[in-house]
XYZ file of C-alpha atoms in Angstrom:
747
model
C 127.887 68.671 77.573
C 127.191 68.674 73.847
C 127.733 64.894 73.627
C 125.468 64.260 76.618
C 122.691 66.407 75.171
C 123.193 64.760 71.777
C 122.349 61.417 73.399
C 119.314 62.923 75.104
C 118.050 64.248 71.785
C 118.414 60.892 70.056
C 116.868 59.048 73.011
C 113.853 61.395 73.103
C 113.434 60.983 69.337
C 113.434 57.163 69.615
C 111.281 57.068 72.765
C 108.909 59.762 71.555
C 105.744 57.994 72.713
C 107.148 57.539 76.211
C 108.384 61.134 76.422
C 105.131 62.533 75.062
C 103.105 60.408 77.460
C 105.189 61.494 80.445
C 104.780 65.191 79.638
C 101.058 64.737 79.056
C 100.772 63.058 82.457
C 102.716 65.860 84.141
C 100.502 68.453 82.460
C 97.277 66.721 83.509
C 98.466 66.351 87.107
C 99.545 70.003 87.309
C 96.231 71.273 85.922
C 94.219 68.955 88.173
C 96.192 70.075 91.227
C 95.572 73.723 90.330
C 91.828 73.150 89.900
C 91.495 71.329 93.218
C 93.750 73.650 95.232
C 92.207 76.489 97.280
C 92.761 80.051 96.120
C 95.815 81.800 97.513
C 95.697 85.062 99.428
C 97.164 88.360 98.266
C 99.731 89.189 100.942
C 101.068 92.641 101.750
C 104.696 93.362 100.993
C 107.067 93.040 103.912
C 110.699 93.951 104.458
C 112.303 92.211 107.449
C 114.728 94.406 109.339
C 113.108 97.766 108.566
C 111.559 99.956 111.259
C 108.098 99.677 109.738
C 108.266 95.880 109.696
C 109.478 95.769 113.312
C 106.486 97.906 114.248
C 104.080 95.612 112.385
C 105.550 92.602 114.169
C 105.162 94.371 117.520
C 101.537 95.195 116.741
C 100.830 91.543 115.906
C 102.301 90.585 119.280
C 100.681 93.266 121.460
C 97.385 93.654 119.576
C 96.421 90.104 118.523
C 94.255 90.209 115.433
C 90.718 89.044 115.983
C 89.742 85.906 114.105
C 86.672 87.765 112.912
C 88.695 90.536 111.253
C 89.167 90.216 107.530
C 88.667 92.392 104.482
C 87.484 95.974 104.770
C 85.359 98.159 102.554
C 84.822 101.889 102.673
C 81.552 103.275 101.436
C 82.213 106.909 100.542
C 79.129 109.138 100.270
C 78.956 112.565 98.642
C 75.920 114.809 98.821
C 74.496 116.444 95.679
C 75.837 119.883 94.798
C 74.725 122.534 97.257
C 73.633 119.999 99.897
C 75.137 118.509 103.052
C 75.559 114.824 103.666
C 74.269 115.501 107.189
C 70.974 116.914 105.906
C 67.776 115.013 106.712
C 67.103 113.062 103.516
C 70.784 112.462 102.743
C 71.488 111.291 106.290
C 68.501 108.965 106.155
C 69.734 107.511 102.857
C 73.189 106.860 104.343
C 71.739 105.201 107.441
C 69.328 103.138 105.362
C 72.219 101.978 103.143
C 74.348 100.945 106.113
C 71.359 99.294 107.747
C 70.951 97.034 104.719
C 74.497 95.748 105.299
C 74.393 95.379 109.080
C 74.181 91.746 110.093
C 74.671 90.539 106.544
C 76.511 87.382 105.561
C 80.271 87.632 106.380
C 79.806 91.186 107.757
C 81.538 91.667 111.113
C 80.722 95.332 111.739
C 79.741 98.631 110.152
C 80.551 102.112 111.432
C 78.186 105.068 111.576
C 79.956 108.143 110.111
C 77.783 110.469 112.206
C 78.893 108.786 115.433
C 82.565 108.332 114.525
C 83.012 111.793 113.073
C 83.831 110.485 109.589
C 82.348 113.553 107.945
C 84.365 116.196 106.086
C 84.607 119.737 107.447
C 82.371 121.105 104.711
C 79.869 118.307 105.481
C 79.638 117.192 101.845
C 81.488 113.839 102.134
C 81.238 111.008 104.667
C 82.456 107.451 104.820
C 81.677 104.232 106.646
C 84.000 101.280 107.230
C 82.578 97.781 106.798
C 84.639 94.956 108.270
C 84.183 91.371 107.117
C 84.909 88.040 108.754
C 86.859 86.727 105.731
C 89.712 87.965 103.578
C 88.987 89.501 100.194
C 89.688 86.319 98.211
C 87.263 84.381 100.444
C 84.357 86.790 100.187
C 81.466 85.159 98.371
C 79.749 86.535 95.315
C 76.529 87.347 97.236
C 78.555 89.258 99.860
C 80.200 91.455 97.241
C 76.891 91.847 95.424
C 75.247 93.015 98.660
C 77.926 95.713 99.010
C 77.420 96.887 95.441
C 73.628 96.761 95.837
C 73.896 98.936 98.952
C 75.892 101.501 96.994
C 73.288 101.448 94.217
C 70.592 101.976 96.840
C 72.245 105.203 97.985
C 72.801 106.332 94.403
C 69.073 105.925 93.744
C 68.509 108.341 96.631
C 70.632 110.975 94.837
C 73.991 110.461 96.559
C 77.321 109.832 94.862
C 78.714 106.590 96.309
C 82.015 104.832 95.657
C 83.574 101.743 97.254
C 87.171 101.638 98.483
C 89.135 99.204 100.619
C 90.179 95.626 99.991
C 86.762 93.957 99.791
C 86.482 94.296 96.017
C 90.081 93.273 95.374
C 90.451 90.234 93.157
C 93.323 88.245 91.765
C 94.598 89.366 88.364
C 93.580 86.754 85.824
C 95.530 86.165 82.605
C 93.810 85.698 79.290
C 92.935 89.254 78.260
C 92.746 90.582 74.732
C 96.251 92.041 74.679
C 97.813 88.773 75.819
C 95.975 86.873 73.097
C 97.205 89.410 70.539
C 100.768 88.924 71.809
C 100.561 85.163 71.382
C 98.993 85.598 67.930
C 101.878 87.850 66.851
C 104.311 85.246 68.159
C 102.568 82.561 66.088
C 102.765 84.673 62.925
C 106.462 85.369 63.493
C 107.105 81.653 63.988
C 105.426 80.810 60.695
C 107.411 83.474 58.832
C 110.708 82.497 60.489
C 110.336 78.753 59.960
C 108.265 78.751 56.783
C 106.211 75.825 58.056
C 102.915 75.705 59.907
C 103.877 72.393 61.490
C 107.230 73.691 62.742
C 105.640 76.875 64.077
C 102.840 74.948 65.728
C 105.310 72.590 67.384
C 107.258 75.473 68.946
C 104.069 77.081 70.197
C 102.648 73.775 71.452
C 105.714 72.841 73.477
C 105.890 76.341 74.992
C 102.233 76.110 76.030
C 102.849 72.712 77.637
C 105.651 74.160 79.755
C 103.662 77.294 80.622
C 100.496 75.402 81.541
C 102.508 73.042 83.747
C 104.318 75.909 85.478
C 101.120 77.920 85.945
C 99.332 74.868 87.336
C 102.122 74.113 89.808
C 102.285 77.714 91.032
C 98.507 77.788 91.488
C 98.553 74.448 93.304
C 101.314 75.617 95.665
C 99.800 79.081 96.236
C 98.468 78.334 99.718
C 101.293 76.188 101.184
C 104.022 78.516 99.844
C 102.114 81.795 100.071
C 102.347 82.528 96.329
C 100.289 85.405 94.938
C 98.648 85.868 91.564
C 101.572 88.098 90.545
C 103.923 85.122 90.914
C 101.669 83.019 88.687
C 101.464 85.728 86.018
C 105.244 86.225 86.080
C 105.695 82.474 85.592
C 103.233 82.619 82.694
C 104.958 85.624 81.121
C 108.496 84.272 81.391
C 107.641 80.663 80.616
C 105.766 81.575 77.453
C 108.488 83.904 76.175
C 111.507 81.671 76.775
C 109.584 78.495 75.966
C 108.809 79.675 72.434
C 112.347 80.977 71.944
C 114.075 77.809 73.148
C 111.874 75.596 70.995
C 112.516 77.914 68.032
C 116.311 77.670 68.377
C 116.331 73.865 68.559
C 113.753 73.512 65.794
C 115.712 75.845 63.525
C 118.914 73.842 64.081
C 117.038 70.580 63.401
C 115.808 71.955 60.081
C 119.344 73.063 59.171
C 120.720 69.609 59.940
C 117.995 67.965 57.873
C 118.692 70.336 55.007
C 122.372 69.340 55.153
C 121.510 65.678 54.720
C 121.245 64.236 58.233
C 118.713 61.536 59.033
C 115.847 62.694 61.316
C 117.174 60.978 64.445
C 120.707 62.207 63.827
C 119.408 65.717 63.142
C 117.449 65.672 66.396
C 120.541 64.605 68.323
C 122.736 67.265 66.734
C 120.108 69.977 67.248
C 119.845 69.221 70.952
C 123.617 68.802 71.262
C 124.382 72.198 69.705
C 121.420 74.567 70.053
C 120.370 72.648 73.173
C 123.701 73.456 74.812
C 123.030 77.138 74.267
C 119.506 76.674 75.645
C 120.876 75.058 78.816
C 123.339 77.891 79.380
C 120.803 80.610 78.595
C 118.212 79.019 80.852
C 120.789 78.596 83.625
C 121.647 82.302 83.536
C 117.982 83.309 83.804
C 117.468 80.751 86.591
C 120.457 81.936 88.628
C 119.582 85.609 88.225
C 115.971 85.057 89.322
C 116.811 82.829 92.277
C 119.414 85.419 93.260
C 116.591 87.895 93.902
C 116.250 86.186 97.270
C 119.338 87.989 98.569
C 117.428 91.293 98.552
C 115.403 90.158 101.564
C 111.831 90.828 100.403
C 109.742 87.624 100.682
C 107.421 88.582 97.809
C 110.361 89.333 95.515
C 111.940 86.011 96.472
C 108.725 84.180 95.613
C 108.483 85.973 92.269
C 112.071 85.023 91.481
C 111.614 81.374 92.429
C 108.324 81.131 90.513
C 109.862 82.636 87.390
C 112.971 80.456 87.728
C 110.812 77.349 87.970
C 108.970 78.291 84.782
C 112.287 78.798 82.962
C 113.611 75.438 84.208
C 110.479 73.713 82.886
C 110.902 75.498 79.541
C 114.468 74.149 79.278
C 113.373 70.588 80.111
C 110.565 70.761 77.559
C 112.927 72.057 74.877
C 115.488 69.293 75.506
C 113.037 66.371 75.644
C 109.558 67.090 74.294
C 110.751 69.082 71.278
C 112.989 66.277 69.880
C 110.262 63.764 70.738
C 107.814 65.666 68.561
C 110.434 65.712 65.813
C 109.868 61.971 65.736
C 106.158 62.459 65.092
C 106.379 65.355 62.628
C 110.005 65.272 61.458
C 109.492 65.244 57.682
C 106.583 67.682 57.734
C 108.658 70.276 59.596
C 111.033 70.744 56.688
C 110.508 72.773 53.547
C 109.187 71.098 50.405
C 112.662 71.065 48.869
C 114.077 69.209 51.863
C 111.171 66.788 51.957
C 111.678 65.946 48.266
C 115.396 65.376 48.838
C 114.713 63.139 51.853
C 111.628 61.317 50.641
C 111.238 57.709 51.784
C 113.115 55.244 49.640
C 116.202 57.385 49.061
C 119.317 55.622 50.286
C 120.858 58.715 51.737
C 119.558 62.259 52.257
C 121.037 64.861 49.965
C 122.012 68.358 51.127
C 119.822 71.084 49.683
C 120.375 74.837 49.521
C 118.887 76.731 52.471
C 118.380 80.306 53.429
C 121.526 80.059 55.481
C 123.536 79.732 52.312
C 122.042 82.728 50.543
C 122.883 86.379 51.003
C 120.048 87.388 53.272
C 119.363 90.532 55.235
C 121.458 89.321 58.176
C 124.488 88.730 55.960
C 124.139 92.104 54.268
C 123.815 93.845 57.618
C 126.897 92.085 59.002
C 128.956 93.163 55.982
C 127.681 96.717 56.365
C 128.810 96.773 60.012
C 132.211 95.381 59.003
C 132.659 98.268 56.565
C 131.634 100.985 59.069
C 132.078 99.586 62.602
C 132.942 102.879 64.281
C 129.963 104.709 62.784
C 127.561 101.943 63.830
C 129.072 101.798 67.324
C 128.800 105.549 67.880
C 125.235 105.864 66.584
C 123.964 102.855 68.541
C 125.834 103.729 71.730
C 124.841 107.395 71.743
C 121.256 106.492 70.887
C 120.915 104.096 73.824
C 122.649 106.607 76.066
C 120.082 109.242 75.138
C 117.200 106.845 75.834
C 118.752 105.990 79.218
C 119.042 109.636 80.352
C 115.587 109.774 82.022
C 116.747 106.975 84.333
C 118.824 109.563 86.202
C 115.566 110.918 87.680
C 114.217 107.478 88.639
C 111.921 107.595 91.688
C 110.735 104.422 93.376
C 107.455 103.777 95.168
C 104.614 101.284 95.513
C 101.262 101.847 93.783
C 97.963 102.005 95.615
C 94.409 102.832 94.622
C 95.670 106.136 93.185
C 97.342 104.189 90.367
C 94.142 102.432 89.311
C 92.006 103.535 86.415
C 89.516 106.342 87.033
C 86.955 103.915 85.661
C 87.226 101.844 88.869
C 85.174 102.635 91.953
C 88.273 102.149 94.151
C 90.052 105.022 92.398
C 86.998 107.278 92.587
C 86.625 106.497 96.294
C 90.289 107.405 96.774
C 89.743 110.743 95.033
C 86.625 111.538 97.082
C 88.439 110.849 100.360
C 91.353 113.027 99.247
C 88.950 115.812 98.376
C 87.016 115.621 101.611
C 89.707 114.820 104.170
C 92.963 115.881 102.517
C 95.470 114.038 100.296
C 97.215 112.464 103.286
C 94.058 110.770 104.538
C 94.623 107.855 102.163
C 98.124 107.280 103.561
C 98.010 107.659 107.366
C 101.081 106.909 109.441
C 100.903 104.617 112.459
C 103.101 105.528 115.411
C 103.710 102.642 117.815
C 104.959 103.447 121.333
C 106.471 100.510 123.243
C 106.570 101.474 126.940
C 107.453 98.043 128.323
C 110.906 99.365 129.301
C 109.745 102.800 130.506
C 107.647 104.124 133.345
C 104.426 106.101 132.990
C 102.691 105.081 129.746
C 100.292 108.020 129.841
C 103.007 110.628 130.221
C 105.159 108.968 127.576
C 102.284 108.754 125.115
C 101.284 112.380 125.680
C 104.876 113.441 124.983
C 104.903 111.432 121.751
C 101.605 112.992 120.647
C 102.913 116.483 121.371
C 106.166 115.776 119.516
C 104.470 114.332 116.426
C 101.942 117.175 116.255
C 104.833 119.613 116.261
C 106.416 118.123 113.129
C 105.762 120.252 110.060
C 103.606 118.443 107.541
C 101.381 116.583 110.037
C 97.716 117.438 109.503
C 96.334 115.701 112.592
C 97.165 113.136 115.265
C 94.470 110.817 116.614
C 93.924 109.767 120.194
C 96.208 106.919 121.335
C 94.850 103.379 121.687
C 96.371 101.263 124.466
C 97.010 97.537 124.385
C 95.286 95.221 126.823
C 98.482 94.937 128.881
C 98.932 98.740 128.918
C 102.478 98.412 127.597
C 101.925 99.648 124.026
C 100.136 102.638 122.550
C 99.159 103.239 118.947
C 98.298 106.593 117.423
C 97.539 107.687 113.874
C 99.202 110.683 112.231
C 97.672 112.006 109.009
C 100.103 113.783 106.641
C 99.146 116.868 104.680
C 100.632 115.373 101.501
C 99.697 112.397 99.322
C 101.104 108.925 100.140
C 103.501 108.708 97.173
C 104.760 112.288 97.346
C 108.282 113.278 98.271
C 106.889 115.454 101.098
C 105.420 112.379 102.810
C 108.740 110.564 102.513
C 110.491 113.517 104.146
C 107.794 113.629 106.814
C 108.374 109.993 107.818
C 112.061 110.680 108.311
C 111.284 113.906 110.178
C 108.972 112.120 112.634
C 111.522 109.369 113.224
C 114.176 111.972 113.930
C 111.895 114.015 116.194
C 110.986 111.079 118.479
C 114.628 110.228 119.139
C 114.568 112.750 121.982
C 111.472 111.112 123.465
C 113.181 107.721 123.383
C 116.257 109.129 125.099
C 114.212 110.851 127.832
C 111.711 108.078 128.579
C 113.368 104.806 127.533
C 110.383 103.958 125.325
C 110.727 102.697 121.771
C 108.817 104.772 119.191
C 108.339 103.255 115.731
C 106.674 104.730 112.638
C 104.857 102.272 110.396
C 101.727 101.872 108.296
C 101.348 101.036 104.632
C 102.815 104.364 103.542
C 105.873 104.063 105.811
C 106.364 100.446 104.748
C 106.294 101.455 101.094
C 108.877 104.160 101.767
C 111.151 101.728 103.626
C 110.893 99.120 100.878
C 111.615 101.694 98.171
C 114.716 102.894 100.000
C 115.882 99.336 100.582
C 115.444 98.621 96.869
C 117.487 101.693 95.970
C 120.249 100.637 98.354
C 120.305 97.075 96.984
C 120.260 98.082 93.305
C 123.987 98.715 92.805
C 125.201 95.644 94.800
C 122.799 93.360 92.951
C 123.781 94.856 89.598
C 127.449 94.304 90.474
C 126.817 90.648 91.331
C 124.849 90.067 88.131
C 127.492 91.695 85.931
C 130.243 89.742 87.665
C 128.333 86.532 87.080
C 127.817 87.444 83.430
C 131.538 88.040 82.867
C 132.464 84.786 84.607
C 129.958 82.622 82.731
C 130.721 84.126 79.332
C 134.458 83.743 79.923
C 133.891 80.023 80.467
C 131.578 79.718 77.481
C 133.486 81.716 74.866
C 136.992 81.270 76.296
C 137.636 84.956 75.840
C 138.257 87.954 78.101
C 137.051 90.840 75.939
C 133.828 89.239 74.664
C 132.377 88.920 78.208
C 133.375 92.500 79.058
C 131.693 93.710 75.886
C 128.564 91.673 76.727
C 128.399 93.079 80.272
C 128.704 96.682 79.060
C 126.020 96.021 76.467
C 123.794 94.585 79.203
C 124.228 97.821 81.181
C 123.136 99.823 78.137
C 120.048 97.642 77.691
C 119.020 97.927 81.343
C 119.703 101.668 81.473
C 117.597 102.242 78.361
C 114.745 100.145 79.797
C 114.818 102.210 82.989
C 114.745 105.357 80.854
C 111.567 104.115 79.146
C 109.962 103.289 82.516
C 110.678 106.782 83.842
C 109.427 108.451 80.654
C 106.194 106.435 80.621
C 105.292 105.913 84.284
C 106.796 109.067 85.854
C 106.607 111.618 83.070
C 103.535 110.228 81.326
C 104.962 109.974 77.806
C 102.683 107.684 75.737
C 100.837 106.816 78.961
C 97.429 107.320 77.342
C 98.425 105.080 74.458
C 99.305 102.287 76.892
C 96.229 102.798 79.065
C 98.175 104.196 82.044
C 96.008 106.892 83.604
C 98.056 107.827 86.685
C 101.754 108.645 86.649
C 104.031 108.597 89.657
C 107.059 106.766 91.050
C 108.132 103.556 89.332
C 107.216 100.505 91.381
C 110.147 99.884 93.719
C 110.450 96.158 92.912
C 110.808 96.720 89.184
C 114.471 97.768 88.755
C 115.929 94.749 90.542
C 113.351 92.387 89.045
C 114.026 93.662 85.520
C 117.799 93.457 86.044
C 117.494 89.822 87.080
C 115.236 88.881 84.188
C 116.947 90.927 81.470
C 120.347 89.574 82.466
C 119.340 86.056 81.524
C 117.373 87.082 78.450
C 120.259 89.229 77.193
C 122.634 86.300 77.548
C 120.240 84.247 75.387
C 120.923 86.366 72.331
C 124.610 86.744 73.147
C 125.040 82.979 73.277
C 122.909 82.080 70.254
C 124.572 84.692 68.048
C 128.189 84.385 69.175
C 128.376 80.587 69.352
C 128.062 80.466 65.564
C 130.720 83.172 65.266
C 133.131 81.332 67.545
C 132.363 78.033 65.806
C 133.393 79.584 62.487
C 136.451 81.277 64.011
C 137.855 78.125 65.632
C 137.440 76.327 62.295
C 139.756 78.816 60.578
C 137.529 81.695 59.496
C 138.857 85.241 59.819
C 137.233 87.476 62.477
C 135.188 89.260 59.820
C 134.103 86.014 58.152
C 133.134 84.640 61.566
C 130.857 87.635 62.179
C 129.179 87.177 58.800
C 128.783 83.442 59.455
C 127.126 84.118 62.808
C 124.569 86.450 61.252
C 124.035 84.142 58.268
C 123.113 81.200 60.476
C 121.585 82.843 63.572
C 120.647 86.434 62.734
C 117.188 85.648 61.402
C 116.373 83.239 64.226
C 117.567 85.653 66.929
C 115.523 88.473 65.380
C 112.435 86.261 65.279
C 113.003 85.142 68.872
C 113.325 88.746 70.024
C 110.120 89.799 68.240
C 108.307 86.873 69.826
C 109.533 87.776 73.300
C 108.679 91.458 72.828
C 105.172 90.505 71.657
C 104.592 88.251 74.651
C 105.787 90.851 77.168
C 103.892 93.682 75.482
C 100.750 91.567 75.608
C 100.685 91.952 79.398
C 100.657 95.764 79.283
C 96.882 95.691 78.919
C 96.338 94.140 82.362
C 94.977 96.363 85.121
C 97.699 95.503 87.646
C 100.337 98.291 87.821
C 102.948 95.658 88.687
C 102.286 93.632 85.541
C 101.991 96.757 83.380
C 105.364 98.053 84.536
C 106.938 94.645 84.077
C 105.535 94.278 80.570
C 106.730 97.696 79.390
C 110.160 97.341 81.004
C 110.867 93.846 79.699
C 109.569 94.543 76.187
C 111.758 97.654 75.949
C 114.811 95.900 77.395
C 114.561 92.963 74.987
C 114.069 95.290 72.008
C 117.130 97.374 72.885
C 119.280 94.382 73.753
C 118.458 92.217 70.755
C 118.297 94.774 67.963
C 120.740 97.440 69.122
C 123.236 95.831 71.504
C 123.553 92.309 70.042
C 122.874 93.113 66.383
C 124.714 96.437 66.081
C 127.069 97.163 68.963
C 128.335 93.579 69.384
C 129.440 93.006 65.741
C 130.903 96.524 65.568
C 133.041 95.915 68.653
C 134.108 92.469 67.410
C 135.058 93.962 64.048
C 137.213 96.601 65.745
C 138.884 94.056 68.026
C 139.596 91.492 65.300
C 141.604 88.491 66.559
C 141.964 90.101 69.999
C 138.267 89.504 70.658
C 138.937 85.765 71.070
C 142.130 86.082 73.117
C 142.409 84.179 76.405
C 145.477 84.135 78.683
C 147.212 80.778 78.814
C 146.688 80.383 82.534
C 142.930 80.845 82.142
C 142.922 78.476 79.187
C 144.365 75.767 81.438
C 142.171 76.498 84.454
C 138.740 77.131 82.911
C 136.539 74.120 82.145
C 135.564 73.488 78.532
C 131.760 73.427 78.433
C 131.738 72.985 74.638
C 128.608 75.039 74.097
C 129.110 75.185 70.334
C 129.323 71.384 70.021
C 132.945 70.879 68.908
C 132.906 67.441 70.535
C 130.170 66.344 68.155
C 132.429 67.084 65.187
C 135.177 64.940 66.686
C 133.174 62.062 68.123
C 129.885 61.974 66.230
C 130.099 60.764 62.625
C 128.501 63.055 60.061
C 127.452 60.205 57.821
C 124.124 58.698 58.806
C 125.154 55.368 57.253
C 128.397 55.266 59.238
C 126.510 56.181 62.391
C 123.991 53.404 61.924
C 126.805 50.931 61.469
C 128.503 52.083 64.648
C 125.259 51.981 66.605
C 124.763 48.347 65.581
C 128.258 47.448 66.807
C 128.305 49.447 70.058
C 126.209 49.014 73.205
C 123.788 51.839 73.954
C 125.393 54.668 75.941
C 128.879 54.565 74.346
C 130.339 57.021 71.817
């Protein structure tokens, strides 16, 4: 593989105008397609095979949705202190407000709270439901403005009014202040790591090309593939982080090759052949782990995985082709002044110059410190990560709703008013679906179900059943006494499902419990059940791939155990922040509760690939030194001397990018940003930079042992570029002579 990538690097360098033009064309087409494409819709989560999903599917079949039914809004009214919302002036203000909306553009219907009984027992709070003819993303600006103007109208009359429902929902847009700060930090780190504005700018430019292309493609395919804004933001987050890192690794190797005397084209080929091999493997691990999310069975999670995997694949392609092409445009200016003087035009042959890799830097000193005290470093690092991971033992999973939004939003305030007036369970009603197509008397069966559900402890009320047009299905609403995300509501769902088993046995009817709350509970439980199997598959894949790459048995086992520590510590941070509320105010998280159920599996898939990045980039240099005769200790020092600084810079860049998304209002993106930033920090700076060298120092030569049978069976992927040393001449003059004699495409 190294030889093949070496040829790609040289070809891209020579054909830089063609490569640059092709990528520019792809970028323009992707952006144009995104601009012209219609906006995608935010779909609800689904989980095929669960009881709640079966009930939803049955409802779609027996209660066909009207074409006029779209987004909903809830106007929640509260009377001034000491007054009733049913009093003369307050009632008139409510009716006047609703009258201003009735018959408005895109409005299908409005309900009168005084006719529907949507008034609290103490008569201080009432609500009206407004149904629209279009989904939330298709509501026009004037329609939303009319809703907000109606609320302002009631406020002018002295009422407190808040707006809930989906009508004001909007897609999360990237480009906030925190994201810009994250990218700015990444740019500063690049400049410090490379010591060149041109080199730093090139890495950032190529990453932005890949990210913009990926984001444009996801936006363009949003409607045909049903992709949500979360998928696009995940692609942006991952593509930006790995894109900068991959470009940094190849650029750093190019500068090293130039400093050692290679001609620009030769240096580009060697950089892509060596560092590019590691980029291909690292990108492949991220790609496989993300695509593997499809086995969980949640369509939205599958789409997120595929979108992220596509962004990573584009980042790899950009790093292997566009980066060496830009070397051709800016090659000399990317090097330090010392290198440029040694390789100035007119010199017959470039002369090697001293580089930071040859001096005793911080990485070298740290490696020697670990070699002197490996057991101490291992114990401190391992126990420290174990302590951080302890909160993960109390991990609770759930899905956020309006209760997780900021109290500054009207949706959250509407949620709180409804909870106050109608009970905490009002915001999370349960839908009980009774299928009587295989039973006899629908009325008797439905009455028995109502009686049974009302008798379950924890049910506040049960509404009157609604029958389907064919009289074969009944739907009734059960309101819990507890909040949607509480453990009591979870127990209540299971209690109702257990209680109706007797009804099913006696009548032959099928009774299903669904609704948003029940669906969230089912998805959370399915995620918990899938967590261990998915983790087992990912770890098994990690051991297999690293065994092939490093031709060792113990190194992959060490890497997999380190990966477990990283993931466990990240989960501990998520529990401490999002469940317990530690540092929640600092991060702008105003409501604590269960961790979003999709996060553990999603973070495992993403962190697996990212963790392998640092494992590969750091250990390839160690193995390269070891196979060339260095002792195990010298190999560790060599790995840190050549790659320690670059890996540290790459980790800081990735942490900055992920942390930049914490400032977004979406709980999904916030959780993802905190979890990934923490995981990368623990993995790069504790696992790979402390635990890994300590374990290798303790193992010595045994770390690189491979049974003979595996040595014969396993393919040699040559990720550290040994083939280049054997087949590619180090002398630029000799290479030029050979190129003149040989046809293109031969060694």
